[in-house]
Coordinates of C-alpha atoms in Angstrom, one line a residue:
Chain I
M1 CA -33.9 4.5 -72.8
N2 CA -37.0 2.5 -71.9
L3 CA -37.4 -0.6 -73.9
F4 CA -41.1 -0.3 -74.0
N5 CA -41.0 3.3 -75.3
F6 CA -38.7 1.8 -77.7
L7 CA -41.5 -0.4 -78.9
G8 CA -43.6 2.7 -79.4
K9 CA -47.0 3.5 -78.1
R10 CA -49.3 0.4 -78.4
G11 CA -52.7 1.8 -79.2
S12 CA -55.6 -0.6 -79.2
A13 CA -55.3 -1.0 -83.0
P14 CA -53.9 -4.5 -83.8
V15 CA -50.3 -4.4 -84.9
A16 CA -50.0 -5.1 -88.6
R17 CA -46.4 -6.0 -88.4
E18 CA -44.4 -8.0 -85.9
R19 CA -41.4 -6.5 -84.4
L20 CA -38.3 -7.9 -82.7
Q21 CA -36.0 -5.7 -80.8
I22 CA -32.7 -6.7 -79.4
V23 CA -30.7 -4.4 -77.1
L24 CA -27.2 -5.3 -76.0
A25 CA -25.6 -3.2 -73.2
H26 CA -22.0 -3.9 -72.3
E27 CA -20.9 -2.3 -69.1
R28 CA -17.1 -2.4 -69.0
A29 CA -15.0 -2.2 -65.9
L30 CA -12.7 0.8 -66.0
N31 CA -9.7 -1.3 -66.6
G32 CA -11.8 -3.8 -68.6
S33 CA -11.5 -4.7 -72.2
S34 CA -11.8 -1.8 -74.5
G35 CA -12.9 -4.3 -77.1
D36 CA -16.1 -3.7 -78.9
L37 CA -18.1 -6.7 -77.7
V38 CA -21.5 -5.4 -78.8
R39 CA -20.2 -4.6 -82.3
L40 CA -18.6 -8.1 -82.5
L41 CA -21.9 -9.8 -81.6
Q42 CA -24.0 -7.8 -83.9
E43 CA -23.6 -9.7 -87.2
E44 CA -23.7 -13.1 -85.5
I45 CA -26.9 -12.3 -83.6
L46 CA -28.5 -11.1 -86.8
A47 CA -27.4 -14.4 -88.4
V48 CA -29.0 -16.4 -85.6
V49 CA -32.3 -14.5 -86.0
A50 CA -32.2 -14.9 -89.8
K51 CA -32.1 -18.7 -89.3
H52 CA -35.5 -18.5 -87.7
I53 CA -37.3 -15.8 -89.5
K54 CA -36.9 -14.3 -92.9
I55 CA -35.6 -10.7 -92.5
E56 CA -34.8 -8.2 -95.1
R57 CA -31.9 -5.8 -94.6
E58 CA -34.0 -2.7 -95.1
M59 CA -36.3 -3.9 -92.3
V60 CA -33.4 -3.9 -89.9
Q61 CA -32.4 -0.7 -88.0
I62 CA -29.2 -0.7 -85.9
K63 CA -28.1 1.9 -83.5
L64 CA -24.7 1.7 -81.7
D65 CA -24.0 4.0 -78.8
R66 CA -20.5 4.0 -77.2
G67 CA -20.4 5.6 -73.8
D68 CA -17.3 5.8 -71.6
S69 CA -18.2 2.6 -69.8
I70 CA -21.4 1.4 -71.4
S71 CA -21.8 0.5 -75.1
T72 CA -25.3 -0.1 -76.2
L73 CA -26.4 -1.7 -79.5
E74 CA -30.1 -1.6 -80.5
I75 CA -31.3 -3.9 -83.3
D76 CA -34.9 -3.2 -84.4
I77 CA -36.4 -5.7 -86.9
H78 CA -39.8 -5.2 -88.5
M79 CA -41.3 -8.4 -89.8
P80 CA -44.5 -9.0 -91.8
A81 CA -47.4 -10.0 -89.5
E82 CA -46.9 -13.7 -90.5
P83 CA -43.0 -13.9 -90.5
A84 CA -42.1 -16.3 -93.2
V85 CA -40.1 -18.9 -91.4
A86 CA -36.6 -19.0 -92.9
G87 CA -35.4 -21.8 -95.3
Chain G
M1 CA -38.4 -1.7 -67.7
N2 CA -35.6 0.8 -68.3
L3 CA -32.5 -0.8 -69.6
F4 CA -30.3 1.5 -67.7
N5 CA -32.1 0.8 -64.4
F6 CA -31.6 -2.7 -65.4
L7 CA -27.8 -2.1 -65.4
G8 CA -28.3 -0.8 -61.8
K9 CA -27.2 2.4 -60.3
R10 CA -23.7 3.3 -61.5
G11 CA -22.0 5.0 -58.6
S12 CA -18.6 6.5 -59.1
A13 CA -16.9 3.4 -57.8
P14 CA -15.2 1.6 -60.7
V15 CA -17.0 -1.6 -61.8
A16 CA -15.1 -4.7 -60.6
R17 CA -17.0 -6.9 -63.0
E18 CA -18.0 -6.4 -66.6
R19 CA -21.6 -7.0 -67.5
L20 CA -23.4 -7.8 -70.7
Q21 CA -27.1 -7.5 -70.9
I22 CA -29.2 -8.6 -73.8
V23 CA -32.9 -7.9 -73.9
L24 CA -35.1 -9.3 -76.6
A25 CA -38.6 -8.0 -77.1
H26 CA -40.9 -9.6 -79.6
E27 CA -44.1 -7.7 -80.3
R28 CA -46.5 -10.1 -82.1
A29 CA -49.3 -9.0 -84.4
L30 CA -52.7 -10.1 -82.9
N31 CA -53.0 -12.7 -85.7
G32 CA -49.2 -13.2 -85.7
S33 CA -47.2 -16.3 -84.9
S34 CA -47.8 -17.5 -81.4
G35 CA -44.4 -19.1 -81.7
D36 CA -41.9 -18.4 -78.9
L37 CA -39.3 -16.6 -81.0
V38 CA -37.4 -15.1 -78.0
R39 CA -37.2 -18.5 -76.3
L40 CA -36.0 -20.0 -79.6
L41 CA -33.2 -17.5 -79.9
Q42 CA -32.0 -17.7 -76.3
E43 CA -29.6 -20.7 -76.5
E44 CA -28.2 -19.6 -79.8
I45 CA -27.5 -16.1 -78.7
L46 CA -25.8 -17.4 -75.6
A47 CA -23.7 -19.7 -77.8
V48 CA -22.7 -16.7 -80.0
V49 CA -21.6 -14.8 -76.9
A50 CA -19.7 -17.8 -75.5
K51 CA -17.7 -17.8 -78.7
H52 CA -16.3 -14.5 -77.8
I53 CA -16.1 -14.5 -74.0
K54 CA -15.8 -17.2 -71.4
I55 CA -19.0 -17.3 -69.5
E56 CA -20.0 -19.5 -66.6
R57 CA -23.5 -20.8 -66.4
E58 CA -23.9 -19.6 -62.8
M59 CA -23.0 -16.1 -64.0
V60 CA -25.9 -16.0 -66.4
Q61 CA -29.4 -14.9 -65.3
I62 CA -32.3 -15.3 -67.7
K63 CA -35.8 -13.8 -67.2
L64 CA -38.6 -14.6 -69.7
D65 CA -41.8 -12.6 -69.6
R66 CA -44.7 -13.6 -71.9
G67 CA -47.3 -10.9 -72.2
D68 CA -50.4 -11.1 -74.5
S69 CA -48.6 -9.5 -77.4
I70 CA -45.1 -8.8 -76.2
S71 CA -42.6 -11.5 -75.0
T72 CA -39.5 -10.2 -73.4
L73 CA -36.3 -12.1 -72.6
E74 CA -33.6 -10.6 -70.5
I75 CA -30.2 -12.2 -70.4
D76 CA -27.8 -10.8 -67.8
I77 CA -24.2 -12.0 -67.9
H78 CA -21.6 -11.0 -65.3
M79 CA -18.0 -11.4 -66.4
P80 CA -14.7 -11.0 -64.6
A81 CA -13.2 -7.6 -65.2
E82 CA -10.8 -9.0 -67.7
P83 CA -13.2 -11.3 -69.6
A84 CA -11.0 -14.3 -70.6
V85 CA -11.5 -14.5 -74.3
A86 CA -12.9 -17.8 -75.3
G87 CA -10.0 -20.2 -76.1

């Protein structure tokens, strides 16, 4: 998974929307915690972002991938070009 | 930048340490905010993580890369195999 592919092809056309992508990857030791750290962090990280920019739920895509030893969480937030600053 | 390269080659040897990597990529519209969203989020995201796992400053590496339209922040946290849950 290449983060910049993740951002999609950037043609020369100016981007109408802004985009924030957050990827968390938790590599657990074999005897490590089986806890779901990335899942645990998800809501709180979204809350941190929401303090700074106005985000609408439907503009947020979340993908969680649990491998044997690596769990990955991808949060993709589309924002209007001029993100309304929260609050 | 491929996140899984980022995690480094995973040989068969069990991982002694656990590792959490957080990558933020902010793709700004050309006329978008020039604000430093990823920089703004950095400390608060670290504070969120520190609520759940005990992290030591020297075990945290941070790389900030500011491109014309994409700013990327990489936070790489090494944790002991059994991450002491924050007290």
